Amino acid sequence: LIREKIGGIAVVVMALIVALPVLAQETPPAEPEGYRLENYHGPTPATLKGATVIDTARAFDIWNNKGAVFVDTVAHPTRPADLPKEASWQAATRLDIPGSIWLVDTGFGELTTSTLRYFESGLVRATANDKSKSLGFYCRTNCWASWNAAKRSLSLGYKNVSWYPGGADGWEKAGHPLEERQPEPRD
């Protein structure tokens, strides 16, 4: 009887050891009803209602066939608050998917009126005011900025929206080309 219990426990322990990698994987958070308003860097949902979620292979295929306008929505780096005033600081160069546009700071959950206008006018220019034109939103891996911006574009009436959660990080990791990018100018 003791041997059977020990054997049973060993089986349970072995099952847990085999399952640990699966248990350790974090379940993606559910989509919020509105926009993500804080903690923009962290696990993102696996879905975005109304949009197509694409992986790196699909993003590369779309890019390679010039099938969408890619839109980077990552925030512009700001000078660290604790950096002494006399210290020199320059934002790191942003490397993006070639041909993308960078609509800087447009992925926050709440946008100022001027930033919303900048986002809207940037999309109008990028799509030649064609709301059926395919758009692919990205920023970095585990970044809500592109999720928020893709969701916002849907609310503006864009009909062919993709969200690429792998971002420029996933693109680079796959060995795809990158190019230096500057933010689109504000009107």
mmCIF file of C-alpha atoms in Angstrom:
data_model
loop_
_atom_site.group_PDB
_atom_site.id
_atom_site.type_symbol
_atom_site.label_atom_id
_atom_site.label_comp_id
_atom_site.label_asym_id
_atom_site.label_seq_id
_atom_site.Cartn_x
_atom_site.Cartn_y
_atom_site.Cartn_z
ATOM 1 C CA LEU A 1 0.000 0.000 0.000
ATOM 2 C CA ILE A 2 2.788 2.484 0.849
ATOM 3 C CA ARG A 3 4.584 1.547 -2.321
ATOM 4 C CA GLU A 4 1.426 2.255 -4.328
ATOM 5 C CA LYS A 5 0.988 5.659 -2.702
ATOM 6 C CA ILE A 6 4.575 6.543 -3.383
ATOM 7 C CA GLY A 7 4.185 5.293 -6.932
ATOM 8 C CA GLY A 8 1.009 7.376 -7.305
ATOM 9 C CA ILE A 9 2.749 10.438 -5.945
ATOM 10 C CA ALA A 10 5.670 9.860 -8.300
ATOM 11 C CA VAL A 11 3.261 9.739 -11.220
ATOM 12 C CA VAL A 12 1.644 13.026 -10.105
ATOM 13 C CA VAL A 13 5.060 14.651 -9.647
ATOM 14 C CA MET A 14 6.188 13.440 -13.088
ATOM 15 C CA ALA A 15 2.971 14.814 -14.648
ATOM 16 C CA LEU A 16 3.600 18.208 -13.012
ATOM 17 C CA ILE A 17 7.215 18.264 -14.208
ATOM 18 C CA VAL A 18 6.098 17.511 -17.765
ATOM 19 C CA ALA A 19 3.355 20.196 -17.532
ATOM 20 C CA LEU A 20 5.560 22.931 -16.013
ATOM 21 C CA PRO A 21 6.521 24.542 -19.332
ATOM 22 C CA VAL A 22 2.837 24.798 -20.248
ATOM 23 C CA LEU A 23 1.867 26.068 -16.780
ATOM 24 C CA ALA A 24 4.678 28.653 -16.877
ATOM 25 C CA GLN A 25 3.332 30.225 -20.075
ATOM 26 C CA GLU A 26 1.344 33.276 -19.193
ATOM 27 C CA THR A 27 -2.179 33.380 -20.522
ATOM 28 C CA PRO A 28 -2.649 36.529 -22.596
ATOM 29 C CA PRO A 29 -4.893 39.110 -20.954
ATOM 30 C CA ALA A 30 -8.424 39.565 -22.223
ATOM 31 C CA GLU A 31 -9.210 42.490 -24.484
ATOM 32 C CA PRO A 32 -10.362 45.484 -22.467
ATOM 33 C CA GLU A 33 -13.610 47.156 -23.477
ATOM 34 C CA GLY A 34 -11.827 50.455 -24.117
ATOM 35 C CA TYR A 35 -8.198 51.375 -24.585
ATOM 36 C CA ARG A 36 -5.300 50.383 -22.354
ATOM 37 C CA LEU A 37 -4.673 53.487 -20.229
ATOM 38 C CA GLU A 38 -1.525 52.572 -18.294
ATOM 39 C CA ASN A 39 1.288 50.028 -18.077
ATOM 40 C CA TYR A 40 1.774 49.980 -21.828
ATOM 41 C CA HIS A 41 4.650 47.487 -21.707
ATOM 42 C CA GLY A 42 3.478 44.022 -20.787
ATOM 43 C CA PRO A 43 1.598 41.045 -22.137
ATOM 44 C CA THR A 44 -0.993 41.981 -24.748
ATOM 45 C CA PRO A 45 -4.187 40.180 -25.751
ATOM 46 C CA ALA A 46 -4.081 37.505 -28.429
ATOM 47 C CA THR A 47 -6.950 39.227 -30.244
ATOM 48 C CA LEU A 48 -8.257 42.600 -31.328
ATOM 49 C CA LYS A 49 -11.930 42.610 -32.245
ATOM 50 C CA GLY A 50 -12.422 43.900 -35.784
ATOM 51 C CA ALA A 51 -8.749 43.529 -36.750
ATOM 52 C CA THR A 52 -6.613 40.690 -38.042
ATOM 53 C CA VAL A 53 -3.772 39.668 -35.740
ATOM 54 C CA ILE A 54 -0.688 38.740 -37.769
ATOM 55 C CA ASP A 55 2.548 37.002 -36.876
ATOM 56 C CA THR A 56 5.999 37.821 -38.219
ATOM 57 C CA ALA A 57 5.751 35.502 -41.210
ATOM 58 C CA ARG A 58 2.428 37.038 -42.271
ATOM 59 C CA ALA A 59 3.703 40.589 -41.637
ATOM 60 C CA PHE A 60 6.726 39.882 -43.834
ATOM 61 C CA ASP A 61 4.522 38.454 -46.588
ATOM 62 C CA ILE A 62 2.242 41.520 -46.511
ATOM 63 C CA TRP A 63 5.251 43.860 -46.480
ATOM 64 C CA ASN A 64 7.034 41.962 -49.248
ATOM 65 C CA ASN A 65 3.923 42.189 -51.458
ATOM 66 C CA LYS A 66 3.347 45.860 -50.549
ATOM 67 C CA GLY A 67 -0.055 44.823 -49.258
ATOM 68 C CA ALA A 68 -0.393 47.376 -46.451
ATOM 69 C CA VAL A 69 0.826 50.634 -45.022
ATOM 70 C CA PHE A 70 2.739 49.751 -41.841
ATOM 71 C CA VAL A 71 2.301 52.217 -38.988
ATOM 72 C CA ASP A 72 4.661 52.379 -36.009
ATOM 73 C CA THR A 73 2.988 53.911 -32.966
ATOM 74 C CA VAL A 74 5.734 53.658 -30.368
ATOM 75 C CA ALA A 75 6.180 56.658 -28.090
ATOM 76 C CA HIS A 76 9.043 59.035 -28.749
ATOM 77 C CA PRO A 77 11.812 58.491 -26.208
ATOM 78 C CA THR A 78 12.048 61.233 -23.606
ATOM 79 C CA ARG A 79 15.039 62.448 -21.683
ATOM 80 C CA PRO A 80 15.331 60.500 -18.420
ATOM 81 C CA ALA A 81 14.012 62.613 -15.543
ATOM 82 C CA ASP A 82 16.952 61.725 -13.280
ATOM 83 C CA LEU A 83 19.598 62.700 -15.849
ATOM 84 C CA PRO A 84 21.494 65.812 -14.719
ATOM 85 C CA LYS A 85 20.684 68.913 -16.789
ATOM 86 C CA GLU A 86 24.305 69.329 -17.835
ATOM 87 C CA ALA A 87 24.479 65.752 -19.168
ATOM 88 C CA SER A 88 24.225 65.273 -22.891
ATOM 89 C CA TRP A 89 21.343 63.106 -24.109
ATOM 90 C CA GLN A 90 20.145 62.020 -27.508
ATOM 91 C CA ALA A 91 17.271 59.654 -28.253
ATOM 92 C CA ALA A 92 18.285 56.319 -29.712
ATOM 93 C CA THR A 93 17.767 55.875 -33.439
ATOM 94 C CA ARG A 94 14.448 54.183 -34.215
ATOM 95 C CA LEU A 95 14.716 51.279 -36.629
ATOM 96 C CA ASP A 96 11.485 50.300 -38.349
ATOM 97 C CA ILE A 97 10.000 48.043 -40.954
ATOM 98 C CA PRO A 98 11.090 49.631 -44.256
ATOM 99 C CA GLY A 99 8.483 51.927 -45.779
ATOM 100 C CA SER A 100 6.592 52.389 -42.517
ATOM 101 C CA ILE A 101 5.338 55.635 -41.137
ATOM 102 C CA TRP A 102 5.929 56.533 -37.490
ATOM 103 C CA LEU A 103 2.970 58.276 -35.909
ATOM 104 C CA VAL A 104 4.745 58.989 -32.668
ATOM 105 C CA ASP A 105 2.879 58.898 -29.350
ATOM 106 C CA THR A 106 -0.416 57.801 -30.947
ATOM 107 C CA GLY A 107 -0.715 54.532 -29.025
ATOM 108 C CA PHE A 108 -1.617 55.948 -25.644
ATOM 109 C CA GLY A 109 -5.079 55.143 -24.326
ATOM 110 C CA GLU A 110 -6.024 58.800 -24.092
ATOM 111 C CA LEU A 111 -4.823 61.259 -26.705
ATOM 112 C CA THR A 112 -4.802 65.015 -26.581
ATOM 113 C CA THR A 113 -6.915 66.707 -29.242
ATOM 114 C CA SER A 114 -3.790 67.671 -31.199
ATOM 115 C CA THR A 115 -2.342 64.132 -31.051
ATOM 116 C CA LEU A 116 -5.664 62.660 -32.198
ATOM 117 C CA ARG A 117 -5.694 65.108 -35.143
ATOM 118 C CA TYR A 118 -2.083 64.136 -35.905
ATOM 119 C CA PHE A 119 -3.090 60.445 -35.890
ATOM 120 C CA GLU A 120 -6.129 61.060 -38.092
ATOM 121 C CA SER A 121 -4.263 63.225 -40.612
ATOM 122 C CA GLY A 122 -1.345 60.772 -40.690
ATOM 123 C CA LEU A 123 -3.699 57.929 -41.600
ATOM 124 C CA VAL A 124 -5.455 60.070 -44.217
ATOM 125 C CA ARG A 125 -2.088 60.849 -45.861
ATOM 126 C CA ALA A 126 -0.873 57.239 -45.618
ATOM 127 C CA THR A 127 -4.040 55.814 -47.183
ATOM 128 C CA ALA A 128 -4.792 58.668 -49.607
ATOM 129 C CA ASN A 129 -8.033 58.996 -47.627
ATOM 130 C CA ASP A 130 -9.088 55.446 -48.572
ATOM 131 C CA LYS A 131 -10.524 53.804 -45.456
ATOM 132 C CA SER A 132 -10.464 50.406 -47.168
ATOM 133 C CA LYS A 133 -6.656 50.588 -47.623
ATOM 134 C CA SER A 134 -4.863 47.936 -45.566
ATOM 135 C CA LEU A 135 -3.100 49.209 -42.434
ATOM 136 C CA GLY A 136 -0.662 47.210 -40.272
ATOM 137 C CA PHE A 137 -0.015 48.595 -36.780
ATOM 138 C CA TYR A 138 3.004 47.694 -34.673
ATOM 139 C CA CYS A 139 5.427 49.015 -32.073
ATOM 140 C CA ARG A 140 7.446 46.597 -29.910
ATOM 141 C CA THR A 141 6.822 43.133 -28.561
ATOM 142 C CA ASN A 142 4.540 43.285 -25.482
ATOM 143 C CA CYS A 143 3.542 46.864 -26.192
ATOM 144 C CA TRP A 144 -0.045 48.085 -26.040
ATOM 145 C CA ALA A 145 0.588 51.188 -28.165
ATOM 146 C CA SER A 146 -0.059 49.401 -31.452
ATOM 147 C CA TRP A 147 -3.088 47.585 -30.009
ATOM 148 C CA ASN A 148 -4.594 50.917 -28.906
ATOM 149 C CA ALA A 149 -3.806 52.599 -32.246
ATOM 150 C CA ALA A 150 -5.217 49.732 -34.300
ATOM 151 C CA LYS A 151 -8.381 49.792 -32.182
ATOM 152 C CA ARG A 152 -8.611 53.574 -32.610
ATOM 153 C CA SER A 153 -8.247 53.272 -36.390
ATOM 154 C CA LEU A 154 -11.229 50.894 -36.403
ATOM 155 C CA SER A 155 -13.264 53.478 -34.489
ATOM 156 C CA LEU A 156 -12.312 56.003 -37.201
ATOM 157 C CA GLY A 157 -13.852 53.763 -39.841
ATOM 158 C CA TYR A 158 -10.792 51.985 -41.269
ATOM 159 C CA LYS A 159 -11.945 48.583 -42.460
ATOM 160 C CA ASN A 160 -8.806 46.587 -43.246
ATOM 161 C CA VAL A 161 -6.749 46.754 -40.061
ATOM 162 C CA SER A 162 -4.018 44.336 -38.996
ATOM 163 C CA TRP A 163 -2.191 44.298 -35.700
ATOM 164 C CA TYR A 164 1.336 42.910 -35.548
ATOM 165 C CA PRO A 165 2.108 42.292 -31.845
ATOM 166 C CA GLY A 166 5.662 41.072 -32.578
ATOM 167 C CA GLY A 167 6.609 44.622 -33.497
ATOM 168 C CA ALA A 168 9.960 45.810 -34.743
ATOM 169 C CA ASP A 169 11.612 43.472 -32.188
ATOM 170 C CA GLY A 170 10.008 40.373 -33.706
ATOM 171 C CA TRP A 171 10.765 41.628 -37.198
ATOM 172 C CA GLU A 172 14.444 42.127 -36.342
ATOM 173 C CA LYS A 173 14.674 38.778 -34.529
ATOM 174 C CA ALA A 174 13.488 37.066 -37.740
ATOM 175 C CA GLY A 175 16.364 38.722 -39.630
ATOM 176 C CA HIS A 176 14.182 41.006 -41.740
ATOM 177 C CA PRO A 177 15.522 44.377 -42.905
ATOM 178 C CA LEU A 178 15.062 47.529 -40.867
ATOM 179 C CA GLU A 179 15.582 51.164 -41.708
ATOM 180 C CA GLU A 180 16.058 54.309 -39.663
ATOM 181 C CA ARG A 181 12.844 56.202 -39.107
ATOM 182 C CA GLN A 182 11.924 59.687 -37.972
ATOM 183 C CA PRO A 183 8.435 60.556 -36.734
ATOM 184 C CA GLU A 184 5.982 61.925 -39.260
ATOM 185 C CA PRO A 185 5.866 65.705 -38.887
ATOM 186 C CA ARG A 186 2.995 67.210 -36.971
ATOM 187 C CA ASP A 187 0.737 69.524 -38.974
#
